[in-house]
Amino acid sequence: MTDAVLTTREGDIVTWTLNRPEARNPISEPDMIEALETAVVEANRDPSVRAAIVTGSGSAFSSGGNVKHMRDRAGMFGGSPAEIRQGYRHGIQRIPLALYHCEVPTIAAVNGPAIGAGCDLSLMCDMRIASTAAVFAESFVKVGLVPGDGGAWFLPQAIGMARASEMAFTGDAIDAAKALEWGLVSQVTEPDHLLPAARALADRVAVNPPQVLRMTKKLLREGRHHSLESLLELSAAMQSLAHHTADHHEAVEAMLDRRAPNFTGQ
C-alpha cells in the first residue's frame, strides 16, 4: 500500500498530495485521515515551514466520502447511530480540526472535481486556486446526508449564506469559472499551470517572516468568533512579541535601506 498522502518539500514550502487516485482520493479512510493529521502536526512543529499546498493525484482533487462504503455500511458508515456519530467525531472530523489549527498558511490547489467532503477539504484551506478542470459540489443531499465534516461552517464563510445555501440545498456542482465569480477560489489556471501557480502564491507568502505569518493566521482564525475588544487584546499581545523579533528589525532596516529583507524566523 502506498502512502495515503505524499509530502514533498521545496525550500520553505511543503506540498501534501492526496494519493489514492484510483478511488479519486476519498478522505474518509483511516489512513488518509491519519496522514493528513500527521502532516499538519509535523508542519506545526517545524518552524522552518512557511506555507503548505494541498492537492490531489490523478484527475480528481477529492471525491469526499467513499460511496461504496456508505452502501455497504462499512468503516465509519457502519453500526448504530451512536457508533456512526463516534465514527465521524473520531474519524473524518479530525481533518477540519487539524487544518483549522494548522499554524502555517495553506493553499488548496484544486486540480479536478472536489465533491462533498472533498469540496469541504478545499474550504478548510486558507486560500484556493483551481484548474479549469475543477468542479465543486456541496453534494451531501444527493446521497441523503448532511455535511458531516464542517462544510456547513466553512462554506458560508467562504461565499456567503445565500450562495452556500444554493450549493448545499441543490447539491449541484459549479465549475471553476463560477467558483471564481463567487469568490470560492481566487485564481483559475490551465491544468498544467496549477501547481506552478500554487507555488508562486506560496512563494509570495513564504517570503514574509515565519513567526509573524503564524501569528497573523492565528488572529484571522480567532477573529471569526471573538468580539472586537477581545481580538484587539490578543492583537496587542501578539504585536508585543512581534516587535521583539529579529525579523521585525530586519524588515524595518531593509525598508529604510531599500533592499530585500532576509528573514530567519528569529
Coordinates of C-alpha atoms in Angstrom, one line a residue:
M1 CA 0.0 0.0 0.0
T2 CA 1.4 3.4 -1.0
D3 CA 1.3 6.4 1.3
A4 CA -2.1 8.0 1.5
V5 CA -0.6 11.4 1.4
L6 CA 2.7 12.2 -0.3
T7 CA 4.7 15.0 1.4
T8 CA 7.3 16.9 -0.7
R9 CA 9.2 19.9 0.2
E10 CA 10.8 22.7 -1.8
G11 CA 12.6 25.2 0.4
D12 CA 10.2 26.6 3.0
I13 CA 7.1 25.2 1.3
V14 CA 5.6 21.7 1.7
T15 CA 3.1 20.1 -0.7
W16 CA 0.6 17.4 0.6
T17 CA -0.7 15.3 -2.3
L18 CA -3.7 13.0 -1.7
N19 CA -2.5 9.8 -3.1
R20 CA -5.5 7.5 -3.8
P21 CA -6.0 8.4 -7.5
E22 CA -7.7 5.0 -8.4
A23 CA -10.5 5.9 -5.9
R24 CA -10.5 9.7 -6.7
N25 CA -8.8 10.5 -3.4
P26 CA -11.6 9.9 -0.8
I27 CA -10.8 11.4 2.6
S28 CA -13.0 9.1 4.8
E29 CA -10.4 6.3 5.1
P30 CA -8.5 5.9 8.3
D31 CA -5.1 6.1 6.6
M32 CA -6.0 9.3 4.8
I33 CA -7.3 10.9 8.0
E34 CA -4.2 9.8 9.9
A35 CA -1.8 11.0 7.1
L36 CA -3.4 14.5 6.9
E37 CA -3.4 14.9 10.6
T38 CA 0.2 13.8 10.9
A39 CA 1.3 16.2 8.1
V40 CA -0.2 19.1 9.9
V41 CA 1.4 18.2 13.2
E42 CA 4.8 17.9 11.6
A43 CA 4.4 21.3 9.9
N44 CA 3.3 22.9 13.2
R45 CA 6.4 21.5 14.9
D46 CA 8.8 22.6 12.2
P47 CA 9.4 26.4 12.4
S48 CA 11.2 26.4 9.0
V49 CA 7.9 25.6 7.2
R50 CA 6.3 28.7 6.0
A51 CA 3.4 27.5 3.7
A52 CA 1.6 24.3 2.7
I53 CA -0.1 23.3 -0.6
V54 CA -2.8 20.6 -0.7
T55 CA -3.6 18.9 -4.0
G56 CA -4.8 15.6 -5.4
S57 CA -3.1 13.0 -7.5
G58 CA -4.7 11.8 -10.7
S59 CA -7.7 13.5 -12.3
A60 CA -9.6 14.4 -9.1
F61 CA -8.9 16.6 -6.1
S62 CA -11.1 14.5 -3.8
S63 CA -14.3 12.6 -4.1
G64 CA -15.0 13.1 -0.4
G65 CA -16.5 10.1 1.3
N66 CA -16.3 6.6 0.0
V67 CA -19.7 6.0 -1.5
K68 CA -19.2 2.2 -1.8
H69 CA -18.5 2.1 2.0
M70 CA -21.7 4.1 2.5
R71 CA -23.7 1.5 0.5
D72 CA -22.1 -1.4 2.4
R73 CA -22.3 0.4 5.8
A74 CA -18.6 -0.2 6.2
G75 CA -16.0 1.6 8.2
M76 CA -17.1 4.9 9.7
F77 CA -20.5 4.5 7.9
G78 CA -21.4 1.3 9.8
G79 CA -23.1 0.5 13.1
S80 CA -25.7 2.0 15.2
P81 CA -26.5 5.8 15.1
A82 CA -24.3 6.2 18.2
E83 CA -21.5 4.3 16.6
I84 CA -21.7 6.3 13.4
R85 CA -21.6 9.6 15.4
Q86 CA -18.5 8.4 17.1
G87 CA -17.1 7.3 13.7
Y88 CA -17.5 10.9 12.4
R89 CA -16.1 12.5 15.6
H90 CA -13.1 10.3 15.8
G91 CA -12.7 9.9 12.0
I92 CA -13.2 12.4 9.3
Q93 CA -13.9 15.3 11.7
R94 CA -10.2 15.1 12.7
I95 CA -9.3 16.7 9.3
P96 CA -11.1 20.0 9.7
L97 CA -9.8 20.3 13.2
A98 CA -6.3 19.6 12.1
L99 CA -6.4 22.0 9.2
Y100 CA -8.1 24.7 11.2
H101 CA -5.3 24.5 13.7
C102 CA -2.5 24.3 11.1
E103 CA -0.2 27.2 12.0
V104 CA 1.1 27.8 8.5
P105 CA -0.9 29.3 5.7
T106 CA -2.4 26.7 3.4
I107 CA -3.4 26.7 -0.2
A108 CA -5.7 24.2 -1.9
A109 CA -4.6 23.6 -5.5
V110 CA -7.8 22.0 -6.8
N111 CA -6.8 20.0 -9.8
G112 CA -10.1 18.3 -10.6
P113 CA -13.5 17.5 -9.0
A114 CA -13.9 18.5 -5.3
I115 CA -17.1 16.7 -4.3
G116 CA -18.8 16.6 -0.9
A117 CA -16.2 16.4 1.8
G118 CA -13.6 17.0 -1.0
C119 CA -15.2 20.4 -1.6
D120 CA -15.1 21.0 2.1
L121 CA -11.4 20.0 2.2
S122 CA -10.6 22.8 -0.1
L123 CA -12.6 25.2 2.1
M124 CA -10.5 24.1 5.1
C125 CA -7.5 25.7 3.5
D126 CA -6.8 29.4 3.8
M127 CA -6.6 30.0 0.0
R128 CA -7.9 28.2 -3.0
I129 CA -6.9 28.2 -6.6
A130 CA -8.4 25.9 -9.3
S131 CA -7.6 24.5 -12.6
T132 CA -10.1 24.8 -15.4
A133 CA -10.8 21.0 -14.8
A134 CA -12.0 21.7 -11.3
V135 CA -15.7 21.5 -10.2
F136 CA -17.0 22.0 -6.7
A137 CA -20.1 20.4 -5.2
E138 CA -21.6 20.5 -1.7
S139 CA -23.4 17.4 -2.7
F140 CA -24.4 15.7 0.5
V141 CA -28.1 16.0 -0.2
K142 CA -27.6 13.9 -3.3
V143 CA -26.7 10.9 -1.2
G144 CA -29.3 11.7 1.5
L145 CA -26.8 13.1 4.0
V146 CA -25.9 16.4 5.7
P147 CA -22.4 17.9 5.6
G148 CA -20.8 15.9 8.3
D149 CA -17.3 17.3 8.2
G150 CA -17.9 21.0 8.9
G151 CA -19.0 22.2 5.5
A152 CA -22.0 24.0 6.9
W153 CA -19.5 26.1 8.8
F154 CA -16.8 26.6 6.2
L155 CA -18.9 27.2 3.1
P156 CA -21.0 30.2 4.2
Q157 CA -17.8 31.9 5.5
A158 CA -16.2 31.4 2.0
I159 CA -19.1 32.5 -0.3
G160 CA -21.9 33.9 2.0
M161 CA -25.0 32.3 3.2
A162 CA -27.2 32.6 0.1
R163 CA -24.7 31.0 -2.3
A164 CA -23.8 28.4 0.3
S165 CA -27.4 27.6 0.7
E166 CA -27.8 27.2 -3.1
M167 CA -24.9 24.8 -3.2
A168 CA -26.0 22.8 -0.1
F169 CA -29.7 22.6 -0.9
T170 CA -29.4 21.7 -4.6
G171 CA -26.2 19.7 -4.4
D172 CA -25.4 21.0 -7.8
A173 CA -21.8 21.4 -9.0
I174 CA -20.3 24.7 -10.0
D175 CA -17.3 24.9 -12.4
A176 CA -14.1 26.8 -11.9
A177 CA -15.3 29.9 -13.6
K178 CA -18.4 30.1 -11.3
A179 CA -16.2 29.3 -8.3
L180 CA -14.0 32.3 -9.2
E181 CA -17.1 34.6 -9.7
W182 CA -18.5 33.6 -6.3
G183 CA -15.2 34.0 -4.5
L184 CA -14.7 30.3 -3.6
V185 CA -11.4 30.5 -5.4
S186 CA -9.1 33.4 -6.1
Q187 CA -7.4 32.1 -9.3
V188 CA -8.2 29.8 -12.2
T189 CA -5.4 28.4 -14.3
E190 CA -4.9 25.8 -17.1
P191 CA -4.3 22.3 -15.6
D192 CA -0.6 22.4 -16.4
H193 CA -0.1 25.7 -14.7
L194 CA -2.0 24.9 -11.5
L195 CA 0.9 23.7 -9.3
P196 CA 3.3 26.4 -10.6
A197 CA 0.6 29.0 -9.8
A198 CA 0.1 27.5 -6.3
R199 CA 3.9 27.5 -5.7
A200 CA 4.1 31.1 -6.9
L201 CA 1.4 32.1 -4.4
A202 CA 3.1 30.1 -1.7
D203 CA 6.4 31.9 -2.5
R204 CA 4.7 35.2 -2.1
V205 CA 3.5 34.1 1.3
A206 CA 6.7 32.4 2.4
V207 CA 8.9 35.4 1.7
N208 CA 7.5 37.0 4.9
P209 CA 8.6 36.5 8.5
P210 CA 7.5 33.0 9.5
Q211 CA 6.7 33.7 13.1
V212 CA 4.6 36.7 12.1
L213 CA 2.8 34.6 9.4
R214 CA 1.8 32.1 12.0
M215 CA 0.6 34.8 14.4
T216 CA -1.3 36.6 11.6
K217 CA -3.1 33.3 10.7
K218 CA -4.0 32.8 14.4
L219 CA -5.5 36.3 14.5
L220 CA -7.6 35.7 11.4
R221 CA -8.9 32.5 12.8
E222 CA -9.7 34.0 16.2
G223 CA -11.4 37.0 14.6
R224 CA -14.2 34.7 13.4
H225 CA -15.6 34.1 16.8
H226 CA -14.2 36.8 19.1
S227 CA -15.5 40.2 19.8
L228 CA -13.6 43.2 18.5
E229 CA -12.5 44.0 22.0
S230 CA -11.2 40.5 22.6
L231 CA -9.4 40.4 19.3
L232 CA -7.7 43.8 19.9
E233 CA -6.4 42.5 23.2
L234 CA -5.0 39.4 21.5
S235 CA -3.6 41.5 18.7
A236 CA -1.8 43.7 21.2
A237 CA -0.3 40.7 23.0
M238 CA 1.0 39.2 19.7
Q239 CA 2.2 42.6 18.5
S240 CA 4.4 43.0 21.6
L241 CA 6.1 39.7 20.7
A242 CA 6.4 40.7 17.0
H243 CA 8.1 43.9 17.9
H244 CA 10.9 41.9 19.7
T245 CA 11.7 39.6 16.8
A246 CA 14.8 40.0 14.8
D247 CA 12.7 39.7 11.7
H248 CA 10.8 42.9 12.6
H249 CA 14.0 44.8 12.9
E250 CA 15.4 43.3 9.7
A251 CA 12.1 44.3 7.9
V252 CA 12.4 47.9 9.1
E253 CA 16.1 48.2 8.2
A254 CA 15.6 46.6 4.8
M255 CA 12.7 49.0 4.1
L256 CA 14.8 52.0 5.1
D257 CA 17.8 50.7 3.1
R258 CA 15.6 50.0 0.1
R259 CA 16.8 46.4 -0.1
A260 CA 15.2 43.0 0.1
P261 CA 14.9 41.6 3.6
N262 CA 16.4 38.4 4.8
F263 CA 14.1 36.7 7.3
T264 CA 15.4 34.0 9.6
G265 CA 12.5 33.2 11.8
Q266 CA 14.2 34.8 14.8

